[in-house]
Amino acid sequence: MTTTLFSPLQAGDLHLHNRVAMAPLTRNRSPNAVPRDITATYYAQRASAGLLITEGTAIDPFAQGYADVPGLYGTEQLDGWKKVTDAVHARGGKIVTQLWHVGRISHVDLLPEGLPPVAPSAVQANTRTYVIDQATGKAGFVPVSAPRALQAKELPVIVHSFVQAARSAVETAGFDGVEIHAANGYLLDQFMKDGANQRTDDYGGSIENRARLLLEVTRAIADAIGAGKVGIRLSPVTPANDIVDSHPQPLFDYVARQLAPLGLAYIHVIEGATGGPREVEGRPFNYAQFKDSYRMAGGKGAWMVNNGYDADMAAHAVASGHADMVAFGKLYIANPDLVERLREKAPLNPWDQHTFYGGGEHGYTDYPKLA
Ligand code: 8OZ
């Protein structure tokens, strides 16, 4: 029998009803980093997905890079998430949270005591972040602040912070697992890629050194909560957040071989430019070779792909063995019942990009289901 998007899948410890995932999507609707009741409604509306992956969620106050994104470090935040996971589980869904440290993609106004963002090296990204002026309530994009380089002795604190958030997510907030955000030019991606990492210690220079923090974080989380509850998101060539690596293929083939023996639930790959073209000019990458590197080293996790997939591309990706699962982003914003619509080949609601970031129910919980 051919595999379809609607075939069940065992991904590590996660038993999934189908191979359609809701991609992590920043929505900036959690003032004080606390998910609201409408957040529970939003995720519960989408619970027929094989797997829901939450928006990036800050592991500690220094991991915050945008206004009104949720966290996993305070009691109120975890209580808010518990309402979300309860609502999703009541509808038979599975949900993991995305563990996020933004590194240099932040702004002094968003960080404790106005301290600078942290990064592998003191290299400012040419990009913007989203802030809300507390006086006027007006939201907008502003350039990120200049970061400071982390000292080597601070890195165990970062690892610990990821582990603490993973434990809280599973033990207190009721998540089925976690996804490590190692993509899109945030902290772990900054360490991996030589465009942002100019270190001369054990965490810079060679591929092995640049991948070290990512692998330390991943192994520590796997030890703490069980590898079968852990996924990881990677974006080999995305230019998002001004990130670049001079030789992504050997870097990511190495990362794939190192991740393989850990027994993770899934590997989540953004193909191309995040939310944009699937080919990035001047940045060729062989995704089949990347996956082979993982499988040939014994990796058994589900291979999840993302970026610009429509119904036909997704069906083909799963039927051909290119991937085990497909994650949908913008389509999931606009279609709470995306699984049913794909199954019935029903028309899809268009998304409204003006309501992606910030606001309330409009553009969040008011997209219609099929009649
Ligand atoms: C869009 C806006 C803000 C953040 C990512 C977490 O790109 C994000 C993000 C996306 O991974």
mmCIF file of C-alpha atoms and ligand atoms in Angstrom:
data_model
loop_
_atom_site.group_PDB
_atom_site.id
_atom_site.type_symbol
_atom_site.label_atom_id
_atom_site.label_comp_id
_atom_site.label_asym_id
_atom_site.label_seq_id
_atom_site.Cartn_x
_atom_site.Cartn_y
_atom_site.Cartn_z
ATOM 1 C CA MET A 1 0.000 0.000 0.000
ATOM 2 C CA THR A 2 1.292 3.442 -0.769
ATOM 3 C CA THR A 3 1.889 5.813 2.079
ATOM 4 C CA THR A 4 -0.294 8.913 2.064
ATOM 5 C CA LEU A 5 -0.478 12.049 4.180
ATOM 6 C CA PHE A 6 -3.265 10.290 6.077
ATOM 7 C CA SER A 7 -1.309 7.161 7.021
ATOM 8 C CA PRO A 8 -0.482 6.948 10.718
ATOM 9 C CA LEU A 9 3.117 7.267 11.845
ATOM 10 C CA GLN A 10 5.150 6.371 14.886
ATOM 11 C CA ALA A 11 7.741 9.127 15.392
ATOM 12 C CA GLY A 12 9.855 8.159 18.394
ATOM 13 C CA ASP A 13 7.420 8.000 21.317
ATOM 14 C CA LEU A 14 4.813 9.986 19.380
ATOM 15 C CA HIS A 15 1.996 8.007 17.840
ATOM 16 C CA LEU A 16 0.565 10.270 15.143
ATOM 17 C CA HIS A 17 -2.801 9.861 13.409
ATOM 18 C CA ASN A 18 -1.509 11.307 10.150
ATOM 19 C CA ARG A 19 1.573 12.895 8.573
ATOM 20 C CA VAL A 20 0.346 16.476 8.449
ATOM 21 C CA ALA A 21 2.113 18.762 10.932
ATOM 22 C CA MET A 22 1.296 22.309 11.908
ATOM 23 C CA ALA A 23 4.571 24.196 11.552
ATOM 24 C CA PRO A 24 5.731 26.478 14.368
ATOM 25 C CA LEU A 25 4.273 29.947 13.750
ATOM 26 C CA THR A 26 5.084 33.140 15.639
ATOM 27 C CA ARG A 27 1.805 34.987 16.372
ATOM 28 C CA ASN A 28 2.753 37.575 19.044
ATOM 29 C CA ARG A 29 -0.461 37.211 21.018
ATOM 30 C CA SER A 30 0.935 36.362 24.461
ATOM 31 C CA PRO A 31 1.386 39.572 26.510
ATOM 32 C CA ASN A 32 3.848 39.079 29.402
ATOM 33 C CA ALA A 33 4.853 35.854 27.625
ATOM 34 C CA VAL A 34 1.713 34.122 28.945
ATOM 35 C CA PRO A 35 -0.482 32.159 26.487
ATOM 36 C CA ARG A 36 -4.095 33.308 26.727
ATOM 37 C CA ASP A 37 -7.350 31.354 26.522
ATOM 38 C CA ILE A 38 -7.623 32.245 22.825
ATOM 39 C CA THR A 39 -4.320 30.423 22.323
ATOM 40 C CA ALA A 40 -5.912 27.236 23.656
ATOM 41 C CA THR A 41 -8.826 27.754 21.273
ATOM 42 C CA TYR A 42 -6.468 28.347 18.348
ATOM 43 C CA TYR A 43 -4.455 25.163 18.851
ATOM 44 C CA ALA A 44 -7.507 23.052 19.743
ATOM 45 C CA GLN A 45 -9.164 24.134 16.479
ATOM 46 C CA ARG A 46 -6.194 22.576 14.677
ATOM 47 C CA ALA A 47 -6.008 19.357 16.734
ATOM 48 C CA SER A 48 -6.711 17.039 13.794
ATOM 49 C CA ALA A 49 -3.130 17.612 12.634
ATOM 50 C CA GLY A 50 -0.928 14.564 13.123
ATOM 51 C CA LEU A 51 1.325 16.845 15.156
ATOM 52 C CA LEU A 52 0.961 20.441 16.328
ATOM 53 C CA ILE A 53 4.215 22.302 16.879
ATOM 54 C CA THR A 54 3.765 25.468 18.892
ATOM 55 C CA GLU A 55 5.153 28.840 17.971
ATOM 56 C CA GLY A 56 8.699 29.418 19.170
ATOM 57 C CA THR A 57 8.605 29.725 22.956
ATOM 58 C CA ALA A 58 11.344 31.447 24.947
ATOM 59 C CA ILE A 59 13.275 29.152 27.286
ATOM 60 C CA ASP A 60 14.296 32.022 29.576
ATOM 61 C CA PRO A 61 14.049 35.820 29.681
ATOM 62 C CA PHE A 62 17.246 36.275 27.614
ATOM 63 C CA ALA A 63 15.863 33.999 24.910
ATOM 64 C CA GLN A 64 13.135 36.542 24.070
ATOM 65 C CA GLY A 65 13.481 38.394 20.807
ATOM 66 C CA TYR A 66 10.047 39.688 19.887
ATOM 67 C CA ALA A 67 7.147 41.372 21.627
ATOM 68 C CA ASP A 68 4.412 39.165 23.073
ATOM 69 C CA VAL A 69 5.890 35.774 22.294
ATOM 70 C CA PRO A 70 5.195 33.146 24.956
ATOM 71 C CA GLY A 71 7.667 31.634 27.407
ATOM 72 C CA LEU A 72 8.259 28.404 29.302
ATOM 73 C CA TYR A 73 10.041 29.743 32.384
ATOM 74 C CA GLY A 74 7.307 31.184 34.626
ATOM 75 C CA THR A 75 4.448 29.556 36.526
ATOM 76 C CA GLU A 76 1.785 31.605 34.759
ATOM 77 C CA GLN A 77 3.317 30.724 31.387
ATOM 78 C CA LEU A 78 3.292 27.018 32.175
ATOM 79 C CA ASP A 79 -0.284 27.251 33.517
ATOM 80 C CA GLY A 80 -1.289 28.971 30.292
ATOM 81 C CA TRP A 81 0.315 26.212 28.237
ATOM 82 C CA LYS A 82 -1.371 23.537 30.355
ATOM 83 C CA LYS A 83 -4.726 24.916 29.223
ATOM 84 C CA VAL A 84 -3.503 24.626 25.643
ATOM 85 C CA THR A 85 -2.301 21.028 25.933
ATOM 86 C CA ASP A 86 -5.464 19.988 27.819
ATOM 87 C CA ALA A 87 -7.644 21.484 25.078
ATOM 88 C CA VAL A 88 -5.632 19.762 22.332
ATOM 89 C CA HIS A 89 -5.585 16.402 24.122
ATOM 90 C CA ALA A 90 -9.350 16.610 24.737
ATOM 91 C CA ARG A 91 -9.694 16.621 20.954
ATOM 92 C CA GLY A 92 -7.312 13.701 20.492
ATOM 93 C CA GLY A 93 -4.417 15.811 19.223
ATOM 94 C CA LYS A 94 -0.670 15.685 19.862
ATOM 95 C CA ILE A 95 1.342 18.816 20.612
ATOM 96 C CA VAL A 96 5.002 19.625 21.135
ATOM 97 C CA THR A 97 6.424 23.013 22.010
ATOM 98 C CA GLN A 98 9.249 24.700 20.176
ATOM 99 C CA LEU A 99 12.157 25.586 22.488
ATOM 100 C CA TRP A 100 13.546 28.899 21.346
ATOM 101 C CA HIS A 101 16.570 31.006 22.136
ATOM 102 C CA VAL A 102 16.902 33.912 19.727
ATOM 103 C CA GLY A 103 20.550 34.730 20.456
ATOM 104 C CA ARG A 104 21.482 37.938 18.643
ATOM 105 C CA ILE A 105 18.012 38.472 17.127
ATOM 106 C CA SER A 106 16.654 40.666 19.884
ATOM 107 C CA HIS A 107 16.429 44.190 21.165
ATOM 108 C CA VAL A 108 17.513 45.785 24.443
ATOM 109 C CA ASP A 109 13.900 46.855 25.093
ATOM 110 C CA LEU A 110 12.848 43.193 25.192
ATOM 111 C CA LEU A 111 15.586 41.932 27.532
ATOM 112 C CA PRO A 112 15.970 42.103 31.328
ATOM 113 C CA GLU A 113 17.529 45.351 32.562
ATOM 114 C CA GLY A 114 18.059 46.483 28.988
ATOM 115 C CA LEU A 115 21.036 44.160 28.615
ATOM 116 C CA PRO A 116 22.295 43.364 25.102
ATOM 117 C CA PRO A 117 21.346 40.164 23.263
ATOM 118 C CA VAL A 118 23.800 37.251 23.505
ATOM 119 C CA ALA A 119 25.486 35.580 20.534
ATOM 120 C CA PRO A 120 28.425 33.371 19.594
ATOM 121 C CA SER A 121 30.309 36.504 18.526
ATOM 122 C CA ALA A 122 29.751 40.235 18.775
ATOM 123 C CA VAL A 123 28.476 40.456 15.202
ATOM 124 C CA GLN A 124 25.255 42.357 14.664
ATOM 125 C CA ALA A 125 22.714 40.877 12.264
ATOM 126 C CA ASN A 126 21.335 43.054 9.504
ATOM 127 C CA THR A 127 17.712 42.321 10.312
ATOM 128 C CA ARG A 128 14.771 43.513 12.343
ATOM 129 C CA THR A 129 12.693 42.382 15.250
ATOM 130 C CA TYR A 130 9.147 43.164 16.304
ATOM 131 C CA VAL A 131 8.545 45.414 19.300
ATOM 132 C CA ILE A 132 5.494 47.070 20.812
ATOM 133 C CA ASP A 133 5.922 50.574 22.183
ATOM 134 C CA GLN A 134 4.637 50.220 25.744
ATOM 135 C CA ALA A 135 3.522 53.857 25.893
ATOM 136 C CA THR A 136 1.550 54.014 22.644
ATOM 137 C CA GLY A 137 0.783 50.313 22.112
ATOM 138 C CA LYS A 138 2.006 50.728 18.559
ATOM 139 C CA ALA A 139 3.726 47.654 17.073
ATOM 140 C CA GLY A 140 6.461 47.689 14.497
ATOM 141 C CA PHE A 141 9.741 46.291 13.258
ATOM 142 C CA VAL A 142 13.035 47.813 14.447
ATOM 143 C CA PRO A 143 16.688 46.842 13.798
ATOM 144 C CA VAL A 144 18.072 44.281 16.266
ATOM 145 C CA SER A 145 20.530 45.525 18.913
ATOM 146 C CA ALA A 146 24.271 44.855 18.873
ATOM 147 C CA PRO A 147 24.951 41.564 20.715
ATOM 148 C CA ARG A 148 27.721 40.572 23.095
ATOM 149 C CA ALA A 149 29.691 37.331 22.686
ATOM 150 C CA LEU A 150 28.907 34.595 25.198
ATOM 151 C CA GLN A 151 31.854 33.363 27.262
ATOM 152 C CA ALA A 152 32.541 29.633 27.113
ATOM 153 C CA LYS A 153 31.745 29.335 30.812
ATOM 154 C CA GLU A 154 28.223 30.649 30.140
ATOM 155 C CA LEU A 155 27.362 27.901 27.670
ATOM 156 C CA PRO A 156 26.505 25.265 30.298
ATOM 157 C CA VAL A 157 23.966 27.776 31.603
ATOM 158 C CA ILE A 158 22.365 27.909 28.145
ATOM 159 C CA VAL A 159 22.295 24.098 27.974
ATOM 160 C CA HIS A 160 20.736 23.986 31.437
ATOM 161 C CA SER A 161 18.140 26.539 30.442
ATOM 162 C CA PHE A 162 17.083 24.433 27.426
ATOM 163 C CA VAL A 163 16.863 21.336 29.658
ATOM 164 C CA GLN A 164 14.849 23.152 32.303
ATOM 165 C CA ALA A 165 12.374 24.395 29.695
ATOM 166 C CA ALA A 166 12.075 20.905 28.178
ATOM 167 C CA ARG A 167 11.358 19.367 31.579
ATOM 168 C CA SER A 168 8.793 22.026 32.435
ATOM 169 C CA ALA A 169 7.148 21.610 29.045
ATOM 170 C CA VAL A 170 6.617 17.889 29.510
ATOM 171 C CA GLU A 171 6.233 17.564 33.281
ATOM 172 C CA THR A 172 4.271 20.735 34.083
ATOM 173 C CA ALA A 173 2.691 22.046 30.890
ATOM 174 C CA GLY A 174 1.634 18.627 29.594
ATOM 175 C CA PHE A 175 3.307 18.687 26.185
ATOM 176 C CA ASP A 176 3.873 15.397 24.341
ATOM 177 C CA GLY A 177 7.417 16.487 23.581
ATOM 178 C CA VAL A 178 9.565 19.375 22.404
ATOM 179 C CA GLU A 179 11.093 20.658 19.190
ATOM 180 C CA ILE A 180 14.506 22.286 19.496
ATOM 181 C CA HIS A 181 14.599 25.445 17.368
ATOM 182 C CA ALA A 182 17.961 25.230 15.648
ATOM 183 C CA ALA A 183 16.893 27.056 12.495
ATOM 184 C CA ASN A 184 16.313 30.493 11.002
ATOM 185 C CA GLY A 185 19.361 32.303 12.285
ATOM 186 C CA TYR A 186 18.615 32.014 16.000
ATOM 187 C CA LEU A 187 21.121 31.067 18.700
ATOM 188 C CA LEU A 188 21.852 27.427 17.819
ATOM 189 C CA ASP A 189 21.963 28.222 14.088
ATOM 190 C CA GLN A 190 24.239 31.202 14.850
ATOM 191 C CA PHE A 191 26.703 28.877 16.552
ATOM 192 C CA MET A 192 26.606 26.416 13.639
ATOM 193 C CA LYS A 193 27.180 28.887 10.826
ATOM 194 C CA ASP A 194 30.419 30.702 10.139
ATOM 195 C CA GLY A 195 28.649 33.889 9.052
ATOM 196 C CA ALA A 196 27.766 34.499 12.709
ATOM 197 C CA ASN A 197 30.309 32.409 14.606
ATOM 198 C CA GLN A 198 33.843 33.833 14.679
ATOM 199 C CA ARG A 199 34.907 32.110 17.889
ATOM 200 C CA THR A 200 38.379 30.693 18.359
ATOM 201 C CA ASP A 201 37.552 28.380 21.282
ATOM 202 C CA ASP A 202 36.020 24.857 21.316
ATOM 203 C CA TYR A 203 32.740 26.315 19.986
ATOM 204 C CA GLY A 204 34.097 27.968 16.844
ATOM 205 C CA GLY A 205 36.209 27.224 13.791
ATOM 206 C CA SER A 206 35.784 23.617 12.676
ATOM 207 C CA ILE A 207 32.419 22.054 11.843
ATOM 208 C CA GLU A 208 32.747 19.849 14.932
ATOM 209 C CA ASN A 209 33.243 22.899 17.118
ATOM 210 C CA ARG A 210 30.426 24.936 15.596
ATOM 211 C CA ALA A 211 27.966 22.028 15.951
ATOM 212 C CA ARG A 212 29.028 21.413 19.560
ATOM 213 C CA LEU A 213 26.462 23.591 21.340
ATOM 214 C CA LEU A 214 23.571 22.206 19.284
ATOM 215 C CA LEU A 215 24.645 18.635 20.023
ATOM 216 C CA GLU A 216 25.200 19.338 23.725
ATOM 217 C CA VAL A 217 21.742 20.866 23.988
ATOM 218 C CA THR A 218 20.106 18.026 22.077
ATOM 219 C CA ARG A 219 21.822 15.244 24.036
ATOM 220 C CA ALA A 220 21.054 16.920 27.355
ATOM 221 C CA ILE A 221 17.364 17.323 26.506
ATOM 222 C CA ALA A 222 17.184 13.744 25.250
ATOM 223 C CA ASP A 223 18.739 12.533 28.516
ATOM 224 C CA ALA A 224 16.289 14.623 30.548
ATOM 225 C CA ILE A 225 12.948 13.811 28.891
ATOM 226 C CA GLY A 226 13.681 10.869 26.575
ATOM 227 C CA ALA A 227 14.945 11.163 23.008
ATOM 228 C CA GLY A 228 11.664 9.819 21.620
ATOM 229 C CA LYS A 229 9.953 13.026 22.741
ATOM 230 C CA VAL A 230 12.438 15.317 21.010
ATOM 231 C CA GLY A 231 12.431 16.772 17.517
ATOM 232 C CA ILE A 232 14.769 19.334 16.015
ATOM 233 C CA ARG A 233 14.281 21.995 13.350
ATOM 234 C CA LEU A 234 17.105 22.831 10.956
ATOM 235 C CA SER A 235 17.370 25.214 7.990
ATOM 236 C CA PRO A 236 20.576 24.510 6.072
ATOM 237 C CA VAL A 237 20.513 27.428 3.623
ATOM 238 C CA THR A 238 17.878 29.894 4.739
ATOM 239 C CA PRO A 239 18.973 33.522 4.632
ATOM 240 C CA ALA A 240 16.447 34.318 7.404
ATOM 241 C CA ASN A 241 17.797 36.716 10.004
ATOM 242 C CA ASP A 242 20.949 37.429 8.006
ATOM 243 C CA ILE A 243 22.432 33.977 8.576
ATOM 244 C CA VAL A 244 24.837 32.237 6.189
ATOM 245 C CA ASP A 245 27.359 29.428 6.168
ATOM 246 C CA SER A 246 30.147 29.108 3.636
ATOM 247 C CA HIS A 247 29.808 25.277 3.331
ATOM 248 C CA PRO A 248 26.374 24.123 4.513
ATOM 249 C CA GLN A 249 26.473 20.640 2.961
ATOM 250 C CA PRO A 250 29.359 19.190 4.995
ATOM 251 C CA LEU A 251 28.136 21.030 8.083
ATOM 252 C CA PHE A 252 24.640 19.552 7.916
ATOM 253 C CA ASP A 253 25.789 16.097 6.785
ATOM 254 C CA TYR A 254 27.943 16.059 9.929
ATOM 255 C CA VAL A 255 25.041 17.223 12.108
ATOM 256 C CA ALA A 256 22.816 14.511 10.591
ATOM 257 C CA ARG A 257 25.387 11.795 11.383
ATOM 258 C CA GLN A 258 25.755 13.029 14.951
ATOM 259 C CA LEU A 259 21.996 13.226 15.540
ATOM 260 C CA ALA A 260 21.397 9.753 14.069
ATOM 261 C CA PRO A 261 22.313 7.608 17.103
ATOM 262 C CA LEU A 262 20.322 9.707 19.579
ATOM 263 C CA GLY A 263 16.929 8.178 18.783
ATOM 264 C CA LEU A 264 15.072 11.460 18.259
ATOM 265 C CA ALA A 265 11.379 11.521 17.299
ATOM 266 C CA TYR A 266 11.906 13.594 14.172
ATOM 267 C CA ILE A 267 14.141 15.853 12.116
ATOM 268 C CA HIS A 268 12.343 18.893 10.707
ATOM 269 C CA VAL A 269 13.968 20.474 7.671
ATOM 270 C CA ILE A 270 13.158 23.844 6.144
ATOM 271 C CA GLU A 271 13.985 23.488 2.456
ATOM 272 C CA GLY A 272 15.179 26.802 1.013
ATOM 273 C CA ALA A 273 14.389 30.272 2.328
ATOM 274 C CA THR A 274 12.008 30.187 5.295
ATOM 275 C CA GLY A 275 8.553 31.212 4.123
ATOM 276 C CA GLY A 276 9.987 32.014 0.700
ATOM 277 C CA PRO A 277 11.604 30.423 -2.353
ATOM 278 C CA ARG A 278 12.565 26.746 -2.130
ATOM 279 C CA GLU A 279 15.837 27.469 -3.942
ATOM 280 C CA VAL A 280 18.203 30.091 -2.577
ATOM 281 C CA GLU A 281 20.435 31.757 -5.113
ATOM 282 C CA GLY A 282 24.080 30.918 -4.579
ATOM 283 C CA ARG A 283 23.270 28.376 -1.867
ATOM 284 C CA PRO A 284 22.833 24.960 -3.485
ATOM 285 C CA PHE A 285 21.998 22.118 -1.110
ATOM 286 C CA ASN A 286 21.328 18.404 -1.615
ATOM 287 C CA TYR A 287 18.501 17.466 0.767
ATOM 288 C CA ALA A 288 18.516 13.807 -0.295
ATOM 289 C CA GLN A 289 22.181 13.547 0.649
ATOM 290 C CA PHE A 290 21.427 15.214 3.988
ATOM 291 C CA LYS A 291 18.710 12.659 4.712
ATOM 292 C CA ASP A 292 20.934 9.776 3.541
ATOM 293 C CA SER A 293 23.633 10.959 5.938
ATOM 294 C CA TYR A 294 21.100 10.579 8.744
ATOM 295 C CA ARG A 295 19.701 7.218 7.644
ATOM 296 C CA MET A 296 23.088 5.694 6.805
ATOM 297 C CA ALA A 297 24.290 6.576 10.300
ATOM 298 C CA GLY A 298 21.299 4.678 11.725
ATOM 299 C CA GLY A 299 18.880 7.578 12.228
ATOM 300 C CA LYS A 300 15.325 6.261 12.643
ATOM 301 C CA GLY A 301 13.414 9.467 13.395
ATOM 302 C CA ALA A 302 10.649 10.724 11.128
ATOM 303 C CA TRP A 303 11.891 13.036 8.359
ATOM 304 C CA MET A 304 9.650 16.108 8.325
ATOM 305 C CA VAL A 305 9.895 18.632 5.519
ATOM 306 C CA ASN A 306 8.589 22.171 5.270
ATOM 307 C CA ASN A 307 8.403 25.231 3.095
ATOM 308 C CA GLY A 308 5.940 26.068 0.404
ATOM 309 C CA TYR A 309 4.323 22.634 0.132
ATOM 310 C CA ASP A 310 0.877 22.520 -1.442
ATOM 311 C CA ALA A 311 -1.443 19.504 -1.418
ATOM 312 C CA ASP A 312 0.084 17.824 -4.495
ATOM 313 C CA MET A 313 3.697 18.425 -3.495
ATOM 314 C CA ALA A 314 3.008 17.103 -0.013
ATOM 315 C CA ALA A 315 1.252 13.972 -1.274
ATOM 316 C CA HIS A 316 4.161 13.324 -3.637
ATOM 317 C CA ALA A 317 6.788 13.929 -0.937
ATOM 318 C CA VAL A 318 5.242 11.263 1.290
ATOM 319 C CA ALA A 319 4.402 8.764 -1.488
ATOM 320 C CA SER A 320 7.898 8.979 -3.003
ATOM 321 C CA GLY A 321 9.704 8.590 0.314
ATOM 322 C CA HIS A 322 11.242 12.078 0.131
ATOM 323 C CA ALA A 323 9.720 12.642 3.569
ATOM 324 C CA ASP A 324 7.689 10.930 6.282
ATOM 325 C CA MET A 325 5.741 14.065 7.230
ATOM 326 C CA VAL A 326 5.051 17.540 5.881
ATOM 327 C CA ALA A 327 4.698 20.662 8.032
ATOM 328 C CA PHE A 328 2.429 23.454 6.792
ATOM 329 C CA GLY A 329 2.676 27.032 8.037
ATOM 330 C CA LYS A 330 0.593 29.719 6.357
ATOM 331 C CA LEU A 331 -1.970 27.134 5.202
ATOM 332 C CA TYR A 332 -2.468 26.186 8.860
ATOM 333 C CA ILE A 333 -2.983 29.774 9.922
ATOM 334 C CA ALA A 334 -5.928 30.014 7.534
ATOM 335 C CA ASN A 335 -7.303 26.453 7.661
ATOM 336 C CA PRO A 336 -7.977 25.020 11.114
ATOM 337 C CA ASP A 337 -9.312 21.839 9.491
ATOM 338 C CA LEU A 338 -6.445 21.514 7.011
ATOM 339 C CA VAL A 339 -6.327 17.718 7.361
ATOM 340 C CA GLU A 340 -10.008 17.359 6.446
ATOM 341 C CA ARG A 341 -9.661 19.824 3.565
ATOM 342 C CA LEU A 342 -6.648 17.980 2.157
ATOM 343 C CA ARG A 343 -8.406 14.636 2.516
ATOM 344 C CA GLU A 344 -11.542 15.883 0.756
ATOM 345 C CA LYS A 345 -9.594 17.978 -1.758
ATOM 346 C CA ALA A 346 -11.726 20.896 -0.587
ATOM 347 C CA PRO A 347 -10.832 24.521 -1.323
ATOM 348 C CA LEU A 348 -8.446 26.212 1.104
ATOM 349 C CA ASN A 349 -9.063 29.551 2.829
ATOM 350 C CA PRO A 350 -6.559 32.244 1.828
ATOM 351 C CA TRP A 351 -4.432 33.697 4.610
ATOM 352 C CA ASP A 352 -4.371 37.347 5.654
ATOM 353 C CA GLN A 353 -0.796 38.395 6.320
ATOM 354 C CA HIS A 354 -1.867 41.576 8.091
ATOM 355 C CA THR A 355 -3.041 39.499 11.059
ATOM 356 C CA PHE A 356 -0.033 37.156 11.306
ATOM 357 C CA TYR A 357 1.740 39.081 14.099
ATOM 358 C CA GLY A 358 -0.047 40.590 17.083
ATOM 359 C CA GLY A 359 -3.714 41.326 17.731
ATOM 360 C CA GLY A 360 -6.459 39.093 19.086
ATOM 361 C CA GLU A 361 -9.006 36.662 17.720
ATOM 362 C CA HIS A 362 -9.244 38.192 14.262
ATOM 363 C CA GLY A 363 -7.012 36.263 11.893
ATOM 364 C CA TYR A 364 -6.317 33.792 14.702
ATOM 365 C CA THR A 365 -9.401 31.859 15.807
ATOM 366 C CA ASP A 366 -11.938 33.155 13.276
ATOM 367 C CA TYR A 367 -10.918 31.297 10.104
ATOM 368 C CA PRO A 368 -13.887 29.078 9.143
ATOM 369 C CA LYS A 369 -13.970 25.306 9.015
ATOM 370 C CA LEU A 370 -15.672 23.476 6.178
ATOM 371 C CA ALA A 371 -19.454 23.531 6.573
HETATM 372 C C1 8OZ B 1 8.420 35.126 12.003
HETATM 373 C C2 8OZ B 1 8.434 36.205 12.849
HETATM 374 C C3 8OZ B 1 9.135 36.123 14.032
HETATM 375 C C4 8OZ B 1 9.803 34.965 14.371
HETATM 376 C C5 8OZ B 1 11.231 31.857 12.881
HETATM 377 C C6 8OZ B 1 10.451 32.157 15.115
HETATM 378 O O1 8OZ B 1 11.436 32.335 11.767
HETATM 379 C C7 8OZ B 1 10.488 32.633 13.885
HETATM 380 C C8 8OZ B 1 9.782 33.877 13.514
HETATM 381 C C9 8OZ B 1 9.081 33.968 12.331
HETATM 382 O O2 8OZ B 1 11.641 30.737 13.188
#
